[in-house]
CSV table of C-alpha atoms and ligand atoms in Angstrom, one decimal:
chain,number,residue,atom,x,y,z
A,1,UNK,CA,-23.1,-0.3,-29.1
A,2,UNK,CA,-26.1,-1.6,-27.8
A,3,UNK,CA,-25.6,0.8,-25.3
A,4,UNK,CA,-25.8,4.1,-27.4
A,5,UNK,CA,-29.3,3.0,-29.2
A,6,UNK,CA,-30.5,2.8,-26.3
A,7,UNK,CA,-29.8,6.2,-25.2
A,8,UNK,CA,-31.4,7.5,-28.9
A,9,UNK,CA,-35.3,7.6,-27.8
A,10,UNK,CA,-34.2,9.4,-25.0
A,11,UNK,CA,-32.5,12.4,-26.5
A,12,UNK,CA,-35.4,12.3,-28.9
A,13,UNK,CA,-37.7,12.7,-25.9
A,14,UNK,CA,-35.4,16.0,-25.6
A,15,UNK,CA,-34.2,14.4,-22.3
A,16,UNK,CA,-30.7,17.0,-21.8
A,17,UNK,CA,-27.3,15.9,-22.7
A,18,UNK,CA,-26.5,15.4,-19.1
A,19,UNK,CA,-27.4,12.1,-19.9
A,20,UNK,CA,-29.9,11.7,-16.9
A,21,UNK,CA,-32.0,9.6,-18.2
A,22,UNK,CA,-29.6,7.3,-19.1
A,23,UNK,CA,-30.5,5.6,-15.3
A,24,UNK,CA,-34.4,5.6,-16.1
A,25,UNK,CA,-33.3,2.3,-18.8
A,26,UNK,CA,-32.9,0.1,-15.0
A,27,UNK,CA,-34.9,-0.3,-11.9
A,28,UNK,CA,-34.2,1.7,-9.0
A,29,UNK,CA,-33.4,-1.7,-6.9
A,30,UNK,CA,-30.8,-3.0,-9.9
A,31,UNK,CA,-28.6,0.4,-9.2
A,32,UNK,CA,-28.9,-0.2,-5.4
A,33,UNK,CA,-28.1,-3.7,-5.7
A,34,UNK,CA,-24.9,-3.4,-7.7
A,35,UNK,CA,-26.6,-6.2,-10.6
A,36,UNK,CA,-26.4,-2.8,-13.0
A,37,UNK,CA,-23.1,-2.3,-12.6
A,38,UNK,CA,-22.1,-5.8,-12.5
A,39,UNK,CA,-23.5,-6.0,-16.1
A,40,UNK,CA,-21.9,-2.5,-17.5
A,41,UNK,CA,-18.9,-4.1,-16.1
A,42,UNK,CA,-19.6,-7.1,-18.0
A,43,UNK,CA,-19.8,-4.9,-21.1
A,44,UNK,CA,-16.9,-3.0,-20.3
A,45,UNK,CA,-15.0,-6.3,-20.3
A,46,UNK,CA,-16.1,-7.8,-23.5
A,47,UNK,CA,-15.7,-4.7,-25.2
A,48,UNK,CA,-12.0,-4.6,-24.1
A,49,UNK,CA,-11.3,-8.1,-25.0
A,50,UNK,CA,-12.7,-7.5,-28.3
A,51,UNK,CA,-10.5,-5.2,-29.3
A,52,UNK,CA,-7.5,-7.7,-28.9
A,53,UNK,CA,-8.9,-9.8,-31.6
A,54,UNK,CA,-6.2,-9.3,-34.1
A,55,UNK,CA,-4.5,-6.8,-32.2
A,56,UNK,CA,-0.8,-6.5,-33.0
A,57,UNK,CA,0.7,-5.2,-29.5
A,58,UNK,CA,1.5,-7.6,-27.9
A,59,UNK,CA,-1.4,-7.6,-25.4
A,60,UNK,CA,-3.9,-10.8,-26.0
A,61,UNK,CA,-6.8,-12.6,-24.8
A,62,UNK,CA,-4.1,-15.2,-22.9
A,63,UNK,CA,-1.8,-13.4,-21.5
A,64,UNK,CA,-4.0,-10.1,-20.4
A,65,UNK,CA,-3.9,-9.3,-16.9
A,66,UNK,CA,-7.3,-9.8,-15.2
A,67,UNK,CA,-7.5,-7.1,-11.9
A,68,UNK,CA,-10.6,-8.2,-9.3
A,69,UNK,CA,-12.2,-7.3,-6.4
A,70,UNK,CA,-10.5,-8.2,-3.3
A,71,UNK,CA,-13.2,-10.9,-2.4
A,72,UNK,CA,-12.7,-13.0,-5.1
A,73,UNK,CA,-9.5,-13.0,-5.1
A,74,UNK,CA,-8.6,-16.7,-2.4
A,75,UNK,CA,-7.3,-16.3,0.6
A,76,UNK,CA,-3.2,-17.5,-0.3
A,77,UNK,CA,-3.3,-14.4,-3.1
A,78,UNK,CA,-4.4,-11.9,-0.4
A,79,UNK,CA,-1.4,-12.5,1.7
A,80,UNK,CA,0.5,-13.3,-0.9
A,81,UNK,CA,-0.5,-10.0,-2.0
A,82,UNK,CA,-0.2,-8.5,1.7
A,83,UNK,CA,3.1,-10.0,1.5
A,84,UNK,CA,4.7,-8.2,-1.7
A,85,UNK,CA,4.0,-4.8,-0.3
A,86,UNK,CA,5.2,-5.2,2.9
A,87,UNK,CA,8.6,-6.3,0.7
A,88,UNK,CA,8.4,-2.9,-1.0
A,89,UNK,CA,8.2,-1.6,2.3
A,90,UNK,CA,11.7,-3.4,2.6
A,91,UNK,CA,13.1,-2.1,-0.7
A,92,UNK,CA,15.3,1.1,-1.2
A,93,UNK,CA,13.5,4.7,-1.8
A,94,UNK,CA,14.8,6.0,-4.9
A,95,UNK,CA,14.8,9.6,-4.4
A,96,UNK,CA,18.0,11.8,-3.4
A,97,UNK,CA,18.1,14.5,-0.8
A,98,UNK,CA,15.3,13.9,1.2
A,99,UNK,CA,15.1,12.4,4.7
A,100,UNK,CA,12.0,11.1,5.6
A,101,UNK,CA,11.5,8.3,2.6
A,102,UNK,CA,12.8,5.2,3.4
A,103,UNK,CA,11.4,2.4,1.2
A,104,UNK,CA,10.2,2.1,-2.1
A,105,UNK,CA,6.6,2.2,-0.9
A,106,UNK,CA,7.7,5.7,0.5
A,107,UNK,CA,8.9,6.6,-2.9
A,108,UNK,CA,5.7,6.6,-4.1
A,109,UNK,CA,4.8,8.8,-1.6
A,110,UNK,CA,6.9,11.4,-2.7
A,111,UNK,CA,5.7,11.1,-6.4
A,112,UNK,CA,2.2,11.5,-4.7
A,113,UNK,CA,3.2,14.5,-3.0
A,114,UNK,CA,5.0,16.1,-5.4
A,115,UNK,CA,2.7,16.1,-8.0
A,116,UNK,CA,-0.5,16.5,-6.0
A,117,UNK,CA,-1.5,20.1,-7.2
A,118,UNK,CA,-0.8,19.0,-11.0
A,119,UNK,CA,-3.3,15.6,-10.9
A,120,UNK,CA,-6.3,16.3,-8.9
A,121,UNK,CA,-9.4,18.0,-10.2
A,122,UNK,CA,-7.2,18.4,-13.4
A,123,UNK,CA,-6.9,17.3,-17.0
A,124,UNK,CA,-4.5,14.4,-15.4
A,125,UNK,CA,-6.7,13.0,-12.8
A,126,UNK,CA,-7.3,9.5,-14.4
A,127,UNK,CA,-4.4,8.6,-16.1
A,128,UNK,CA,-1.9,10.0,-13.6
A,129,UNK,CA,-3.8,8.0,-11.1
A,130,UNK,CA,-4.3,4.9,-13.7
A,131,UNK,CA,-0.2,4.5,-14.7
A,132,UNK,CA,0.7,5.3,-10.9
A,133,UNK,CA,-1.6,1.8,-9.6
A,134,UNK,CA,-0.2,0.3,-12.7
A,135,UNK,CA,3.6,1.3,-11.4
A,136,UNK,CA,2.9,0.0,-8.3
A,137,UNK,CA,2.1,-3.3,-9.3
A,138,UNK,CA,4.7,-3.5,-11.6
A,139,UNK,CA,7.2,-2.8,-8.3
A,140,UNK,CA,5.6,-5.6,-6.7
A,141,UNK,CA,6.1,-8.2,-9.7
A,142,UNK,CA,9.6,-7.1,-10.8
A,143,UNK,CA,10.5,-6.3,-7.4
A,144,UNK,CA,9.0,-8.8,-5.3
A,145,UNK,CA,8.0,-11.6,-6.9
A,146,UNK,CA,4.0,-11.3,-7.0
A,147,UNK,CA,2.5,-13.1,-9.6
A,148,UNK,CA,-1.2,-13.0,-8.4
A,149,UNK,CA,-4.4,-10.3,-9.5
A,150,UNK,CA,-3.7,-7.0,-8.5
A,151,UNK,CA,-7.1,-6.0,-6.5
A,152,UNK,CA,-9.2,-3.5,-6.3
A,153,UNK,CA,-12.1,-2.5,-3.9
A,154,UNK,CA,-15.1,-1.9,-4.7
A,155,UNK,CA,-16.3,0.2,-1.8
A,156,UNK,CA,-20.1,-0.4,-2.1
A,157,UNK,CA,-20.2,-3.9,-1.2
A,158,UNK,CA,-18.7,-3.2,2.5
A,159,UNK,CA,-21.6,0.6,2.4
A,160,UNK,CA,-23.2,-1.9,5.0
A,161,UNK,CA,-20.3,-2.1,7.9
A,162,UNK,CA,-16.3,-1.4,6.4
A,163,UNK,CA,-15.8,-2.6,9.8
A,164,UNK,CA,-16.3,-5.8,8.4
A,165,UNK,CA,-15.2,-6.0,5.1
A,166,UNK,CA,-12.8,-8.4,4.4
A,167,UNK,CA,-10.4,-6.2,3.4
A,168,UNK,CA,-10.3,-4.0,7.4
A,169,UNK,CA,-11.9,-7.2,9.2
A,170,UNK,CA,-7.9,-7.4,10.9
A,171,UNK,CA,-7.7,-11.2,9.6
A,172,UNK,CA,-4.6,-12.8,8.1
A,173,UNK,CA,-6.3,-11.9,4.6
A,174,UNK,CA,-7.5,-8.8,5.3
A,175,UNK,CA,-4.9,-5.7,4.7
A,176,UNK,CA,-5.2,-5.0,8.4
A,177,UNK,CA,-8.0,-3.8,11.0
A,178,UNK,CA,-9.1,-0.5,11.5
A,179,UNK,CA,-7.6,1.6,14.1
A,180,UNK,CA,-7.7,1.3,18.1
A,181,UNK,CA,-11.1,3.4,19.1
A,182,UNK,CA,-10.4,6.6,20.2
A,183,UNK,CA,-12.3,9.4,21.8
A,184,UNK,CA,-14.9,10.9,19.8
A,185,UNK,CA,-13.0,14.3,19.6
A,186,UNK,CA,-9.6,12.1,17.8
A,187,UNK,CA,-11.4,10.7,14.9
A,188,UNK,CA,-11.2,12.5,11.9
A,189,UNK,CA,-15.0,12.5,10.8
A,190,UNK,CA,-18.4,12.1,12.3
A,191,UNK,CA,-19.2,8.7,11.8
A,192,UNK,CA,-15.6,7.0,12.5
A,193,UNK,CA,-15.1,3.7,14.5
A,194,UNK,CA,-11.5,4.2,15.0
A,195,UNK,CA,-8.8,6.9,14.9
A,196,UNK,CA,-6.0,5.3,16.6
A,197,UNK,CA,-2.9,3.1,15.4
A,198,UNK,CA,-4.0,-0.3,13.5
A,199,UNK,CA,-4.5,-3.3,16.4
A,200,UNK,CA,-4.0,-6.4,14.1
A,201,UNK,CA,-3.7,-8.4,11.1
A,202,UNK,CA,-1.1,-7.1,8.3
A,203,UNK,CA,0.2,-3.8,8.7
A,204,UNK,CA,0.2,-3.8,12.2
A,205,UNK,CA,4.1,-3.0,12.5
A,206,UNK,CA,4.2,-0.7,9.4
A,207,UNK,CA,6.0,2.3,10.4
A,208,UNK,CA,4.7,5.5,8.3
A,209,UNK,CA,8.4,7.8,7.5
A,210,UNK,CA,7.0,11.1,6.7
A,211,UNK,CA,4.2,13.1,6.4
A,212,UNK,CA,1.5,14.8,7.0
A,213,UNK,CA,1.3,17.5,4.6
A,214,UNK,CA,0.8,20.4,7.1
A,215,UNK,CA,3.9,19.5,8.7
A,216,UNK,CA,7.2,22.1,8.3
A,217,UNK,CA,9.0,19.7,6.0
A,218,UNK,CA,6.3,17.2,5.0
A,219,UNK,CA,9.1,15.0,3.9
A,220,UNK,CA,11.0,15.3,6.8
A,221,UNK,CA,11.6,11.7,8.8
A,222,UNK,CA,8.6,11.7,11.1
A,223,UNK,CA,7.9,7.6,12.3
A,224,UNK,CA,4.7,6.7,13.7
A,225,UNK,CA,2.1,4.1,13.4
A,226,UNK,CA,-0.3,3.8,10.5
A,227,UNK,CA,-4.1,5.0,11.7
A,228,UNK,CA,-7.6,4.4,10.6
A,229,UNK,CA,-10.8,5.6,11.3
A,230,UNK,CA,-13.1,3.8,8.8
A,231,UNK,CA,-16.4,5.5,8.5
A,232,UNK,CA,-19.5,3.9,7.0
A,233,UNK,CA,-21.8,6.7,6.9
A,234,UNK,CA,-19.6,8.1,4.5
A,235,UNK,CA,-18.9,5.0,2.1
A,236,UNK,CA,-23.0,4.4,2.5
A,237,UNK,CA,-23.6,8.2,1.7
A,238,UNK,CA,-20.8,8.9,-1.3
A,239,UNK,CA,-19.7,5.5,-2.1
A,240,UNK,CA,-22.5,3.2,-2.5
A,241,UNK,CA,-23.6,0.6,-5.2
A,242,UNK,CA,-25.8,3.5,-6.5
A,243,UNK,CA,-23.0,6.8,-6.4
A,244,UNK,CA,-20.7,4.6,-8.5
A,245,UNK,CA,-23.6,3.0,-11.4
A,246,UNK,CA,-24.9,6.5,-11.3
A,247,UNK,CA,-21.2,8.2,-12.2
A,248,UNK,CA,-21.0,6.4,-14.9
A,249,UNK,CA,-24.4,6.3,-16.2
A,250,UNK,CA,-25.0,10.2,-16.1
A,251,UNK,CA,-21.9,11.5,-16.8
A,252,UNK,CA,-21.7,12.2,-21.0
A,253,UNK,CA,-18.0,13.1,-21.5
A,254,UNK,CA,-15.2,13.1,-19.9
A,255,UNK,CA,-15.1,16.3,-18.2
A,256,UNK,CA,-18.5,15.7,-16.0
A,257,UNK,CA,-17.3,12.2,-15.9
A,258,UNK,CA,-14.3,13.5,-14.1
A,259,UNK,CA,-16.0,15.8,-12.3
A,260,UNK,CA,-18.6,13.4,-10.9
A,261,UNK,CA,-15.9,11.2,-9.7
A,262,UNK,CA,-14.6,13.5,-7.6
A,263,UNK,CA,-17.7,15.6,-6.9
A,264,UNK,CA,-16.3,19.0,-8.5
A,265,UNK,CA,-18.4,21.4,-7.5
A,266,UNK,CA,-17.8,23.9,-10.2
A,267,UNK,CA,-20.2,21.8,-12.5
A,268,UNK,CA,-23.8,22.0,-11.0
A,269,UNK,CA,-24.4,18.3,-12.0
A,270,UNK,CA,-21.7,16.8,-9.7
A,271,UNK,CA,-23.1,18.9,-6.6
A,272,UNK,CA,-25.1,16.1,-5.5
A,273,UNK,CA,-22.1,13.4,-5.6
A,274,UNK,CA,-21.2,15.4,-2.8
A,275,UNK,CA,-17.7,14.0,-1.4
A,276,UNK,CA,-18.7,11.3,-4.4
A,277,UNK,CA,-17.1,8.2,-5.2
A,278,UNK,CA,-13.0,9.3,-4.9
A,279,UNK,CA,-13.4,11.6,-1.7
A,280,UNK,CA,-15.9,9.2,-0.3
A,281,UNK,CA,-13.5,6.0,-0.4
A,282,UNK,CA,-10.7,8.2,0.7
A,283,UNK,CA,-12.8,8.8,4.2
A,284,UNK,CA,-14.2,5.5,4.2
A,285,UNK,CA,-10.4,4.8,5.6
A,286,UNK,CA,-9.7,8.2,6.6
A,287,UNK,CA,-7.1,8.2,9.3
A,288,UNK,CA,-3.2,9.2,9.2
A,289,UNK,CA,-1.7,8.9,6.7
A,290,UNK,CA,-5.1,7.7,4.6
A,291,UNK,CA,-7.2,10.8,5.2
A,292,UNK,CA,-3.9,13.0,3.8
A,293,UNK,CA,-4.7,14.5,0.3
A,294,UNK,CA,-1.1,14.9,-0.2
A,295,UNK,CA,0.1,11.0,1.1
A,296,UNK,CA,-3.2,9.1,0.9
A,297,UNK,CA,-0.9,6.7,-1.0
A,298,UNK,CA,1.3,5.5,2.2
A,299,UNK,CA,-2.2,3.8,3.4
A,300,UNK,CA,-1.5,0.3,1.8
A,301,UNK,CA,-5.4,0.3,0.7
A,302,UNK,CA,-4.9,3.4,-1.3
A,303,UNK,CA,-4.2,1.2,-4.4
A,304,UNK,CA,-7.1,-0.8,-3.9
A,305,UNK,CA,-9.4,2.2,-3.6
A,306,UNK,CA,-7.8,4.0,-6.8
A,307,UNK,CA,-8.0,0.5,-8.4
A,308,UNK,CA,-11.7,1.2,-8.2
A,309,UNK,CA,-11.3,4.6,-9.4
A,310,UNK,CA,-10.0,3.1,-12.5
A,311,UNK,CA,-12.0,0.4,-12.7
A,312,UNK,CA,-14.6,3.3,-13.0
A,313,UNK,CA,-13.1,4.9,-16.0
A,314,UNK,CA,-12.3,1.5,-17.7
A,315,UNK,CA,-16.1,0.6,-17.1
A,316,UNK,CA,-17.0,4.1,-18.5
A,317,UNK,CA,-14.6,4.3,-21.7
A,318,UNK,CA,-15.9,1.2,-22.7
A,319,UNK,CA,-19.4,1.6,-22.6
A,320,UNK,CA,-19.0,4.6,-25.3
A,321,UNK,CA,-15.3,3.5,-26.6
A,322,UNK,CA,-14.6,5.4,-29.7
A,323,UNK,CA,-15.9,8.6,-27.8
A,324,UNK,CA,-14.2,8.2,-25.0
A,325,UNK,CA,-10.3,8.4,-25.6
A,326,UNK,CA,-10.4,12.3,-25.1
A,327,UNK,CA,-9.2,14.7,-22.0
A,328,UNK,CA,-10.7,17.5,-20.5
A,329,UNK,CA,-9.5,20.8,-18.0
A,330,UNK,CA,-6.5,22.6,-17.0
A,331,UNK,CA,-3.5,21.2,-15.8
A,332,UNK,CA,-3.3,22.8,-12.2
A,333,UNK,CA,-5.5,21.6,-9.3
A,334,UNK,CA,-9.6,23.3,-9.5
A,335,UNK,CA,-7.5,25.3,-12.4
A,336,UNK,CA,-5.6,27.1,-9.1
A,337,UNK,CA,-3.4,29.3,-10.3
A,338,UNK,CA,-5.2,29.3,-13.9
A,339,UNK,CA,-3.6,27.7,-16.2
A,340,UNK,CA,-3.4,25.9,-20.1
A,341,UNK,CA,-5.6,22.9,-21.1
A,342,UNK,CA,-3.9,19.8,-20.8
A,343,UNK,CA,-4.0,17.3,-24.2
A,344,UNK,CA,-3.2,13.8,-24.8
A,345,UNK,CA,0.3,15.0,-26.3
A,346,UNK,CA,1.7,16.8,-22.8
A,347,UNK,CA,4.3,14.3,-21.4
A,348,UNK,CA,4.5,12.5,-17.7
A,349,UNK,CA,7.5,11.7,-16.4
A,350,UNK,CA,7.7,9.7,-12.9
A,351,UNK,CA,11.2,9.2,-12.8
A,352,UNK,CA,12.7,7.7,-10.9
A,353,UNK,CA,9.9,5.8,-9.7
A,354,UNK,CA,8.4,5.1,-13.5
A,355,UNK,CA,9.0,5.7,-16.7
A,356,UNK,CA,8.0,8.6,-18.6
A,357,UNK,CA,5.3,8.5,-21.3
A,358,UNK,CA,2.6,10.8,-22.8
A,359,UNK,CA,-1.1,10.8,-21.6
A,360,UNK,CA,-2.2,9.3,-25.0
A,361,UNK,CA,-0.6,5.8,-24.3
A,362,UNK,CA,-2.1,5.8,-21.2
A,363,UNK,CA,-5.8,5.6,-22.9
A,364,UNK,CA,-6.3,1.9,-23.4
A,365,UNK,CA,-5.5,-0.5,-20.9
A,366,UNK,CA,-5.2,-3.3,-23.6
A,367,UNK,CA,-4.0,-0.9,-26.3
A,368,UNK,CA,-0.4,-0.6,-27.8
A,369,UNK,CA,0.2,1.3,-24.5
A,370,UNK,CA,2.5,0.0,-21.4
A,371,UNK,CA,-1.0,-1.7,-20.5
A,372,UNK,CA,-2.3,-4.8,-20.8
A,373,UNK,CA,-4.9,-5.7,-18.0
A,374,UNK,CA,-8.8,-5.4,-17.8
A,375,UNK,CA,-11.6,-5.1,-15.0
A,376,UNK,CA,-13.7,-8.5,-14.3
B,1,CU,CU1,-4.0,11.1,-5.9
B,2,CU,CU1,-7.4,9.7,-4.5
């Protein structure tokens, strides 16, 4: 709780409860260079792993699942990694009278797509998105065998050239290159490399069922090859070493956490996140079907990103831990059609995909909860 004294000279200075000042505790050049948010994440940890001392759940220190960022994780996981999805691209969908969706990847899809307008700029957004990653990588353990990290991406590392990060570099340990170079007027934003089908590595023969979202029936069978367009303006601009440190540093509660995240413009403070952190990964990748708000997820590095996404909010709920098990908003999308707050109680069911839970056990990823994982 090191953390919070700090903040008490601050808010005696009368600095606002924005929190804002909050980054004036670390050099300018420590944000930029990611060493700040290497050590909240450092913090984050050991306050997670603290409370299993003692914990009765079932969740402990040894058999706690340890998620990390794709570059640490060798080269045998990645493809062993690569390798489990592209089985769940092998297994049977699991939902009835529908013809696009033909795998179990696809089936996530459809949960995606179906409950888009509920979990988006909502009271839902992080722990819909945190027990659907979690779902997924439980599909790839129990269903194909992976026993390695699941990974995340963090997307500041690669602000310099995606091109070349080693998760789009197109190498046998990447997740695939980016997509053939089209002409300027095919890409999908300024700034884009790509635009056409992926040219190598894994993924390269990944047929995408369904989709896009502005199509008659968006879950109508519609094959075609998976595109990219990766763009590093954007992840320099809205996802760098310094958007993500500075989320979590200024953002107070949960509700301009949230809304910084995903740079809600209906809170003045988020206004100059701009796409922020969540939009700005997204169109890092951008492309067909990853630049889809509705079926972002049948882009294989759409787990990675949301991993990051989560990472986020694990690093933020346990800088602040026993404030920060709340929710905040309505439960429709920018609160479009208006609608009720949603609270920890409401229910989430995923079937048949996942199970069905309430939001409240989806708080603590090393709590009495399906979870047991951390961030390193
Ligand atoms: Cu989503
Ligand atoms: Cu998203």
């Amino acid at each position: 709780m090191g953390f919070l004294k700090k903040l008490v000279p601050f808010a005696l200075l009368g600095a606002s409860l924005q929190g804002v000042a909050l980054g004036a505790d670390y050099p300018q050049e420590d944000v930029d260079s990611g060493k700040v948010l290497q050590q909240l994440g450092k913090t984050a940890l050991d306050t997670a792993l603290a409370r299993l001392e003692g914990s009765t759940s079932g969740c402990t220190k040894e058999n706690v699942r340890v998620r990390k960022e794709w570059r640490n994780i060798p080269g045998p996981e990645r493809t062993a990694y690569a390798n489990a999805v592209q089985c769940l691209m092998e297994k049977p969908n699991v939902y009835e009278n529908v013809t696009g969706p033909r795998t179990m990847f696809d089936s996530f899809g459809v949960l995606h797509y179906k409950l888009t307008p509920y979990v988006h700029n909502s009271a839902y957004f992080l722990l819909f998105h945190r027990i659907y990653v979690w779902t997924f990588e439980e599909k790839l353990r129990t269903l194909c065998g992976y026993t390695g990290p699941m990974p995340y991406w963090e997307w500041g590392l690669d602000a310099g050239s995606v091109e070349n990060s080693p998760i789009f570099d197109g190498s046998e340990t990447s997740l695939g290159s980016n997509g053939e170079k089209v002409n300027g007027s095919n890409t999908f934003f300024p700034g884009g490399t790509g635009g056409g089908c992926v040219t190598k590595g894994p993924f390269v023969n990944y047929t995408v069922n369904f989709g896009p979202n502005t199509a008659a029936d968006p879950l109508a069978y519609n094959p075609r090859c998976l595109k990219r367009d990766l763009n590093t303006p954007i992840c320099s601009q809205w996802a760098s070493l310094r958007n993500t440190t500075e989320t979590i540093l200024e953002s107070p509660d949960i509700a301009l956490f949230q809304a910084n995240l995903q740079g809600d413009f209906r809170w003045p403070e988020a206004r100059k996140f701009g796409f922020a952190v969540h939009g700005g990964g997204h169109f890092a990748i951008a492309g067909d079907p990853g630049g889809d708000f509705y079926f972002s997820p049948l882009e294989p590095v759409f787990y990675l990103h949301h991993g990051q996404i989560d990472r986020m909010y694990f690093i933020w709920q346990n800088l602040d831990w026993a404030n920060r098990q709340t929710m905040a908003g309505t439960i429709t999308m920018m609160n479009m059609p208006a609608s009720r707050n949603g609270t920890l109680d409401d229910a989430l069911d995923i079937s048949p995909v996942g199970g069905n839970y309430t939001f409240r056990q989806l708080l603590d990823t090393v709590g009495d909860s399906p979870f047991c994982f951390v961030y390193e």
